[in-house]
Structures are given as structure tokens and as C-alpha cells.
Amino acid sequence: MEPLALHRAVFAFPSGVAIDIESALGHGEKLEILPPQPHLSGAEAETEAEALASGGILPMCWRDAGALFERFQLREDTDYFVDITLPLAQAESEKRSVSHAAWPFDARLASAFKRDPARRWKALSKGGKEFTVITGQLRLRSHAGILALGTEFGETLFAEVACRKLRYFEEFKELLDCLADELAELLLAYDSPVSLTFGTTERLAENDAALHFLMRRVMAAGHLPSAAEEIASAPHARMFDVVETVPIEEIEEPDTELIVDGLDISALGSGGPLARFFGGYTPKELPQRDIRESVDTPENRYAKGFLEHCRDIANTLEFKMAARKRKAAQREARAWSAQLDEMLQRSLWREVGPFTQFPGNSQVLQRKRGYKDLFKLDVSLRASLALSWKEGAQVADGLAGDVRPVNQIYEYWCFFALRKILQEFCKETGGGNFIVVSKDGLRIQLAKGKRSECRFEYTSSSGAVVKVSLFYNKKFRRPKSLTSGWSGSYTAAFDPDFSVHAQSNMAGTQSHWLHFDAKYRLERREIEDIFDGGPDEEESAEGGDDGTAYETELTRVHKQDDLFKMHTYRDGILSSRGAYILFPGDGAGGKIEQPGQNLFIRHPSAFGGTPAYKIPSVGAFDLTPKGSALQSAAIKELLVAALENAARGYGEEKGFFA
């Protein structure tokens, strides 16, 4: 649905509290027909919507982007004027305001809400009651999420704070779906025994947010809804015999053995057309065998039981999220429950009995489309994979509707994307501490500042074996004692988002590092800008004595901060061969020649023709969940080139280039 651009919105609650929000940008005109937003009592449409949109996102709007998102939307890095009307006398309001700087809102909003001095407040009287209008400014910084504007009187206004990206709503859902899918796949592919039992009751994820996270994967359009539709369109059925007694005139092909075994002598009558066959009698009725089809099979009972199980989970989550005041999560769980109820209303399930026994040896469950998909979803859900890395609960809670840690989710997803790329040409060897098996089952460990490692082996074209490790947020420090190896940093500590380490068994102990940083907020235009150190900027920085040169230099440094960070990793971390930005662009990286160069070689040969040195020093790669295969192929090409050089004994520190 197209967003409705707003300039101002007024929300009035039964308690007498009113919140009036107006964008600091643009101008408004009265909106006659209000959108169906709870407690919205008045609004103004934005008259300059097209000019004010940034990255396709409006400063304020009403948008129906699905159950996961709030319909009332604000924008990051944007200012708003806020008037809060409270059913309190001004003296009482001033007395309560000393509790914290963000009052009358929650103290957590202290960094975003700046209250005006009490002398600017307004005292009102309505119907014999006293009210106070408290004024202030809301300054939203670079954090996409749910803004909860609640007061001590109970009601809360929820607003979606969207980041300045046109595809924010689609990308956030895609990242969550893909991350949940990667986590569930680990359960099914990890080469360790994981005990699973099936029955009418099973232990669920202990963390409600984690369970919600897993259920969201189950209920994604391409998963359970698709599998249920597949089953309903071509259900498994079994053939069975039914023996019925029918009038003799309806018998078409008599079954001699069946007649001999099942003839009812009480139905014989004297004489008749068959008297010569039945000793002077003719039966009025004869038994007849009929072959019929039934969908009441163990496999369908299992499928029906799983749908009912998911509906129960959705109902439970709706209740729990309502109790925790997670409105977005409550809406989403309610939508799942309604969707599952609709699935269970199909006539197919009315013919299927209750689930009592799991058909463990069924080939239908293991091979037939729809059924095998349900089974796979059931395994991932019942295994209760714990989100046990640092801030994992926050990721799950982001789905539950309190925060939108989209930067963090993109960072986590990039780790799995790099792991999947390495799996394409390396053998995963296990070890490290990326996945551990505990008494609670499998746990994923992605912890900032700690070693979170998964290990591989790469066999080069020469036959040399290169040991490869992928680290999440590994910290590189300056060694405190004498060391003979090239490890750590020259000076300060560094912690890139992801680091790939390579060491060949044919080349001694020489280490090789490649580093990657995930930058969700960067877009292709911004990437092109930071690589463009044009002469105009240099000339403007050199001239002038009115302070503009200094401001221009500050702007340039800020714009190129992400690029400078890659240079810092490349030069500051020992044995580093390259450092690269990962961002959700729509193209593909890997170009070392103009035009459109996005990888840069630290060698004079890079300025003329094709560089002989094949490992780019800095650069950027587009990487998105639904990007083209060329995106991962470009990163793969870089990694293969680096590992081939590592296998040959490359050592930049010795002063030569491969």
C-alpha cells in the first residue's frame, strides 16, 4: 500500500492524554479523511512530500507494511515538535518532571526527547478539569526501530522509525527470514547426533522471543503455507476394501469366494431366478467388494497434528506478547493463528483423525513434496535452537517489535553468507567454537570481542592444503611480548566484523588475513562517492581562508570514514592482505579496472593496465539476501585468489609481490 504523507498527527487517549507530533520539515494542510490508526484524532497531509522524501522514506506517514511494522511511521535523523497534553495541573506537572529529563515519557527517551522549560508550558481547563500542555522536540538519530511514546497514565503511542532506505521494510523481513533459515539449517546439517522425539507434546524454545523468531521462519510464505497448500492439492491417500451387502439386482460382477464366505442364509427366498445355484432358493442380497480411497492416513494425521501444534504456539505467543505489550509481535502471532485456522478449515482435514503416533519409517514423509517440507519445519521448531550469541535475544526481540537492530541483523547474516561462500570451494572441518553441543542442544556462538570461529581446508591447484578460518569480530591487539610471528596489530586494537585467516602447510607459519565490515546503511551511490576523491574537492580544500576549506575537509573525512577504516585494517593489522566493505547494493563487486572500479590494489601496477598483483587491498562488495549470484561469485573469486597465493608462499612482508 502506498504511504499517506503526513505533516502532523494528533493522538487522543481515553485517559485525557494527547500527543501532537509535527514534522520540523515541510508544510501541512488539514486531512479530512483520517487513516484507520488507533486513537488518531486529527492530522495534516504533507504538501511537500516529494521534495522531503529521502531514500524513498518520508519524514512522517501512515503506511500498512504488514503485521510486523507499526503503521504510523517516522524517519531516522529527523526532528519533530511534540506537544503532550496531560490531565494534571501545571504545578503538579512541574513537580513530577524533576524525576528525569525525558518526563512525561520513559527515561529511555532522554537521548531523543528534549523537553522545553516549564515557563513555555500551557495550562488548560476543560470541563472543570485542569490540563497541562508540555512542549518539546523529538530528535531521532540513526537507529531504526520502534519508538514507544508512553506516559505514566498507561497508554502508549508506537511509531515505526524507518531508516533512509527505500527497501527498509522489505529488506528487514528478508534478513530475518534468511537468518532464521540459516540457523534452522544448521540443525539439519550439523554432523553431530541430536536427539529428537516426536509425540503429542514437546518441549518448546524456552525464550519466547526465540520461539517467535523460529515461528516466523515456519510461517514464511515459502514454508508452511506453501507446504500445506501442496498437501491439500495432492494429499496422500490409501486404498482399502469395503464389503457391503447390496440387493441382488445391483450386483454387476459377483465374487464367488466372497459370496461363499459371506452369504446370509436368512436372506434366501424360495424359488427365484437363482434357485438352481442355491438349492431351490434365491438370495435377496449378496455381499459385494468395493475399493475406496481414504485420506485418513498416518502421514495426514501427522500433518494435521503439526498444523494444530503451530496454531497452539501462535495462540500462546499472541497471549504472551500481549502481556509483554509487544504490539507488533502480538499482531503477527494473531495473523499466524488466523492463517492456520483457515488452513485447518479445508475439507481434507475433516476426514483425518487425530495424531497419535509418528510415522517414523514413512517414505511419504521423507520424499513426497509438502510432507517432507512440514517434517523439516517440525524438526527445526521442536529442536528449539537457542539464540545464544551476544545480543541474540535482542535480534529475536527486534522481530518481537521493540527494536529494529537492522544493522546487527545484516552483520549476522553476512557472517553466514561468507561461511556459505567458503563452503562452495572449501571442506568444512569442524573445530573452532562457532557451534557447540551442550546439554540444551546446539548453540550458535557469535559473540563480539570473543573468538567465534568456523574452520575449513582448501586444496590449491598445486595440491597444497591451506587451513582456513572464518572469525566473527575477532580482536587484534598489539602483542605485549616479543613474538616471531606476524600476528596482532602494530599499535591499537582492531576488531573487524569478519576476518578470514589462511595458512598453508607448504609455506611455514606465514599467516594471511582478509577483513570484511558490514555496512547496512551504505548504498551504491554512497560507495561510489567515497571512492571518488575528485580534483574539485582537493582544490576547494586548498583555497580560501574563511573556514570553508576546514568544513570541506571535515565533510570529506566524514564521507570517506568507512573507506579510511578499511585502510586502517589493511595497514594496522599484521599480515593483512585486504579489507573490504560489504553493503546491501544491487550490483556486483570485483572490478579492479575503470570504469566502475570498486576494488583497489596497493601497487603501482594498479595505475596502468591490469595489475599483476591479484589481491586487492581495499574495496567494496554488494551483498544482499536476494542479490544476484554474481555478488557471491565476486567474493568467491577474491577468496580463491588469496588462498592460491597463500598456498604458493606469498609474503608481502618480505618485500615482493606475486
Coordinates of C-alpha atoms in Angstrom, one line a residue, residues 193-488:
P193 CA 23.9 -36.6 17.0
V194 CA 20.9 -34.5 18.1
S195 CA 18.2 -36.5 20.0
L196 CA 14.7 -35.7 18.8
T197 CA 11.5 -37.4 19.8
F198 CA 8.0 -36.9 18.3
G199 CA 4.7 -37.1 20.1
T200 CA 1.6 -35.1 21.1
T201 CA 3.6 -32.8 23.4
E202 CA 7.1 -31.5 23.0
R203 CA 9.4 -29.0 24.7
L204 CA 9.4 -25.7 23.0
A205 CA 12.0 -22.9 22.9
E206 CA 12.4 -21.5 26.4
N207 CA 12.8 -18.0 25.2
D208 CA 9.5 -16.5 23.9
A209 CA 11.4 -14.2 21.5
A210 CA 13.5 -17.1 20.2
L211 CA 10.3 -19.2 19.7
H212 CA 8.7 -16.2 17.9
F213 CA 11.8 -16.0 15.7
L214 CA 11.6 -19.7 14.8
M215 CA 7.9 -19.5 14.2
R216 CA 8.4 -16.6 11.8
R217 CA 10.6 -18.8 9.7
V218 CA 8.0 -21.6 9.8
M219 CA 5.2 -19.2 8.7
A220 CA 7.1 -17.6 5.9
A221 CA 5.2 -17.7 2.6
G222 CA 7.5 -20.3 1.0
H223 CA 7.5 -22.6 4.0
L224 CA 4.4 -23.9 6.0
P225 CA 1.7 -22.1 3.9
S226 CA 3.3 -23.5 0.7
A227 CA 3.7 -27.0 2.1
A228 CA 0.1 -27.1 3.4
E229 CA -1.2 -26.0 0.0
E230 CA 0.9 -28.7 -1.7
I231 CA -0.6 -31.3 0.6
A232 CA -4.1 -30.1 0.1
S233 CA -3.8 -30.1 -3.6
A234 CA -2.3 -33.7 -3.8
P235 CA -3.0 -35.4 -0.4
H236 CA -1.5 -38.8 0.3
A237 CA -4.3 -41.5 0.3
R238 CA -4.6 -45.2 0.8
M239 CA -6.8 -47.7 -0.9
F240 CA -9.0 -50.1 1.2
D241 CA -11.6 -52.7 0.6
V242 CA -15.2 -52.3 1.8
V243 CA -17.6 -55.3 1.8
E244 CA -21.2 -54.3 1.7
T245 CA -24.5 -56.3 1.3
V246 CA -26.4 -55.0 -1.7
P247 CA -29.7 -56.0 -3.4
I248 CA -29.2 -58.8 -5.9
E249 CA -30.3 -56.7 -8.9
E250 CA -27.4 -54.3 -8.2
I251 CA -24.7 -57.0 -8.4
E252 CA -22.5 -56.4 -11.5
E253 CA -19.6 -58.8 -11.1
P254 CA -20.3 -61.4 -8.4
D255 CA -17.3 -62.6 -6.4
T256 CA -17.8 -66.3 -5.8
E257 CA -15.4 -66.6 -2.9
L258 CA -17.0 -63.6 -1.2
I259 CA -20.5 -65.0 -1.7
V260 CA -19.5 -68.4 -0.3
D261 CA -17.9 -66.8 2.7
G262 CA -20.4 -64.1 3.4
L263 CA -23.8 -65.4 2.3
D264 CA -26.6 -64.6 4.8
I265 CA -28.9 -67.6 4.6
S266 CA -31.7 -65.6 6.3
A267 CA -31.9 -63.5 3.1
L268 CA -32.8 -66.6 1.0
G269 CA -36.3 -66.8 -0.6
S270 CA -37.9 -69.9 -2.1
G271 CA -37.6 -70.2 -5.9
G272 CA -36.5 -67.3 -8.0
P273 CA -34.0 -66.9 -10.9
L274 CA -31.0 -68.3 -9.0
A275 CA -32.8 -71.2 -7.4
R276 CA -30.7 -73.7 -9.4
F277 CA -27.5 -72.3 -7.9
F278 CA -28.7 -72.1 -4.3
G279 CA -30.6 -75.4 -3.8
G280 CA -34.0 -74.1 -4.8
Y281 CA -33.6 -70.7 -3.2
T282 CA -32.6 -67.2 -4.5
P283 CA -30.9 -64.7 -2.2
K284 CA -32.4 -61.2 -2.0
E285 CA -29.0 -59.7 -1.1
L286 CA -25.4 -60.6 -1.8
P287 CA -22.0 -59.4 -0.5
Q288 CA -20.0 -57.1 -2.8
R289 CA -16.4 -55.8 -2.5
D290 CA -15.8 -52.1 -3.2
I291 CA -12.4 -50.4 -3.4
R292 CA -12.3 -46.9 -1.9
E293 CA -9.8 -44.2 -1.2
S294 CA -9.2 -42.6 2.2
V295 CA -7.0 -39.7 3.2
D296 CA -7.1 -40.7 6.9
T297 CA -3.5 -41.9 6.8
P298 CA -0.8 -41.7 9.4
E299 CA 1.0 -39.1 7.3
N300 CA -2.1 -36.9 7.0
R301 CA -2.7 -37.3 10.8
Y302 CA 0.8 -36.1 11.4
A303 CA 0.4 -33.1 9.1
K304 CA -2.9 -32.1 10.7
G305 CA -1.3 -32.5 14.1
F306 CA 1.6 -30.2 13.2
L307 CA -0.8 -27.5 11.9
E308 CA -2.7 -27.7 15.1
H309 CA 0.5 -27.6 17.1
C310 CA 1.6 -24.4 15.2
R311 CA -1.8 -22.9 15.8
D312 CA -1.4 -23.5 19.5
I313 CA 2.0 -21.9 19.5
A314 CA 0.7 -18.9 17.7
N315 CA -2.2 -18.5 20.2
T316 CA 0.3 -18.8 23.1
L317 CA 2.6 -16.3 21.6
E318 CA -0.2 -13.8 21.0
F319 CA -1.2 -14.0 24.6
K320 CA 2.4 -13.7 25.9
M321 CA 3.3 -10.9 23.6
A322 CA 0.1 -9.0 24.6
A323 CA 1.2 -9.4 28.2
R324 CA 4.6 -8.0 27.4
K325 CA 3.0 -5.2 25.4
R326 CA 4.8 -6.2 22.2
K327 CA 2.1 -4.9 19.8
A328 CA 3.8 -5.8 16.6
A329 CA 4.6 -9.3 17.7
Q330 CA 1.0 -9.7 19.0
R331 CA -0.4 -8.7 15.7
E332 CA 1.9 -11.0 13.8
A333 CA 1.1 -14.0 16.1
R334 CA -2.6 -13.2 15.7
A335 CA -2.2 -13.2 11.9
W336 CA -0.5 -16.6 12.1
S337 CA -3.3 -18.0 14.2
A338 CA -5.9 -16.8 11.7
Q339 CA -3.9 -18.2 8.8
L340 CA -3.6 -21.6 10.4
D341 CA -7.3 -21.7 11.3
E342 CA -8.1 -21.0 7.7
M343 CA -5.8 -23.9 6.6
L344 CA -7.4 -26.3 9.1
Q345 CA -10.9 -25.4 7.7
R346 CA -10.2 -27.3 4.5
S347 CA -12.5 -30.3 3.9
L348 CA -9.4 -32.6 3.7
W349 CA -8.7 -32.3 7.5
R350 CA -12.3 -33.1 8.4
E351 CA -11.7 -36.6 7.1
V352 CA -8.5 -37.0 9.0
G353 CA -8.3 -38.4 12.6
P354 CA -6.2 -37.2 15.5
F355 CA -2.4 -37.6 15.5
T356 CA -1.5 -40.4 17.9
Q357 CA 1.7 -41.9 16.5
F358 CA 4.6 -40.5 14.5
P359 CA 5.1 -42.5 11.2
G360 CA 8.9 -42.6 11.5
N361 CA 9.5 -45.0 8.6
S362 CA 7.2 -43.4 6.1
Q363 CA 8.7 -42.8 2.7
V364 CA 5.9 -40.3 2.1
L365 CA 7.1 -38.1 5.0
Q366 CA 10.7 -38.3 3.7
R367 CA 10.1 -37.9 0.0
K368 CA 6.7 -36.5 -1.0
R369 CA 6.5 -32.8 -1.6
G370 CA 4.7 -30.9 1.1
Y371 CA 5.1 -33.7 3.6
K372 CA 8.9 -33.6 3.7
D373 CA 8.8 -29.8 4.0
L374 CA 6.5 -30.0 7.0
F375 CA 8.7 -32.6 8.6
K376 CA 11.8 -30.4 8.1
L377 CA 10.0 -27.4 9.7
D378 CA 8.9 -29.6 12.6
V379 CA 12.5 -30.7 13.2
S380 CA 13.7 -27.1 13.3
L381 CA 10.9 -25.9 15.5
R382 CA 11.0 -28.7 18.0
A383 CA 14.8 -28.7 18.3
S384 CA 14.5 -25.3 20.0
L385 CA 17.7 -23.8 18.6
A386 CA 18.9 -21.3 21.2
L387 CA 19.9 -17.8 20.1
S388 CA 22.9 -17.9 22.4
W389 CA 25.3 -15.4 21.0
K390 CA 25.6 -12.0 22.5
E391 CA 22.7 -9.8 21.6
G392 CA 20.9 -12.8 20.1
A393 CA 17.9 -12.2 22.3
Q394 CA 17.9 -8.6 21.0
V395 CA 17.7 -9.8 17.4
A396 CA 14.8 -12.0 18.4
D397 CA 13.2 -9.1 20.3
G398 CA 13.7 -7.0 17.2
L399 CA 11.3 -9.3 15.5
A400 CA 9.0 -9.1 18.5
G401 CA 8.6 -5.4 18.0
D402 CA 10.6 -3.4 20.5
V403 CA 13.7 -2.7 18.4
R404 CA 14.8 -3.0 14.8
P405 CA 18.5 -3.9 15.1
V406 CA 18.7 -4.0 11.3
N407 CA 22.5 -3.2 11.2
Q408 CA 23.2 -6.1 13.6
I409 CA 20.9 -8.5 11.7
Y410 CA 22.7 -7.6 8.4
E411 CA 26.0 -8.2 10.1
Y412 CA 24.9 -11.6 11.4
W413 CA 23.5 -12.6 8.0
C414 CA 26.8 -11.5 6.3
F415 CA 28.7 -14.0 8.5
F416 CA 26.5 -16.9 7.4
A417 CA 26.8 -15.6 3.8
L418 CA 30.6 -15.7 3.9
R419 CA 30.5 -19.1 5.6
K420 CA 28.3 -20.4 2.7
I421 CA 30.7 -18.9 0.1
L422 CA 33.7 -20.7 1.7
Q423 CA 31.7 -24.0 1.8
E424 CA 31.5 -23.8 -2.0
F425 CA 35.2 -24.4 -2.5
C426 CA 36.5 -25.5 0.9
K427 CA 35.9 -28.5 3.1
E428 CA 34.4 -27.6 6.5
T429 CA 36.5 -29.5 9.1
G430 CA 34.8 -28.6 12.3
G431 CA 36.6 -27.5 15.4
G432 CA 36.7 -23.9 16.4
N433 CA 33.9 -22.6 18.7
F434 CA 31.3 -21.4 16.2
I435 CA 28.9 -24.3 17.0
V436 CA 28.9 -26.1 20.3
V437 CA 26.8 -29.0 21.6
S438 CA 25.6 -28.5 25.2
K439 CA 23.1 -30.3 27.4
D440 CA 20.5 -27.9 25.9
G441 CA 21.3 -28.9 22.3
L442 CA 23.1 -27.0 19.6
R443 CA 24.1 -23.4 20.3
I444 CA 25.5 -20.8 17.9
Q445 CA 28.2 -18.6 19.4
L446 CA 28.6 -15.2 17.7
A447 CA 29.9 -13.0 20.4
K448 CA 31.5 -9.6 19.9
G449 CA 35.1 -9.4 21.1
K450 CA 35.4 -13.2 21.5
R451 CA 36.7 -15.9 19.2
S452 CA 33.8 -17.2 17.2
E453 CA 35.4 -19.4 14.6
C454 CA 34.5 -22.0 12.0
R455 CA 37.3 -23.9 10.2
F456 CA 37.9 -25.2 6.6
E457 CA 40.5 -26.7 4.4
Y458 CA 41.3 -25.5 0.9
T459 CA 43.2 -27.7 -1.6
S460 CA 45.1 -25.4 -4.1
S461 CA 45.7 -26.1 -7.8
S462 CA 49.2 -27.1 -6.8
G463 CA 47.9 -29.7 -4.3
A464 CA 49.0 -27.7 -1.2
V465 CA 46.5 -27.7 1.6
V466 CA 45.6 -24.3 3.1
K467 CA 43.9 -24.2 6.6
V468 CA 41.2 -21.5 6.6
S469 CA 39.3 -20.0 9.4
L470 CA 36.4 -17.5 9.4
F471 CA 36.1 -15.4 12.5
Y472 CA 33.3 -13.2 13.8
N473 CA 34.5 -10.0 15.4
K474 CA 38.0 -11.2 16.2
K475 CA 40.0 -8.7 18.2
F476 CA 43.6 -7.9 17.0
R477 CA 45.8 -6.4 19.8
R478 CA 49.4 -5.2 19.9
P479 CA 51.5 -8.1 21.3
K480 CA 52.7 -7.4 24.9
S481 CA 55.8 -9.6 24.5
L482 CA 58.3 -10.4 21.8
T483 CA 56.9 -12.6 19.1
S484 CA 58.4 -14.1 15.9
G485 CA 55.1 -14.4 14.1
W486 CA 53.2 -11.8 12.2
S487 CA 50.0 -11.6 14.3
G488 CA 48.1 -8.9 16.1

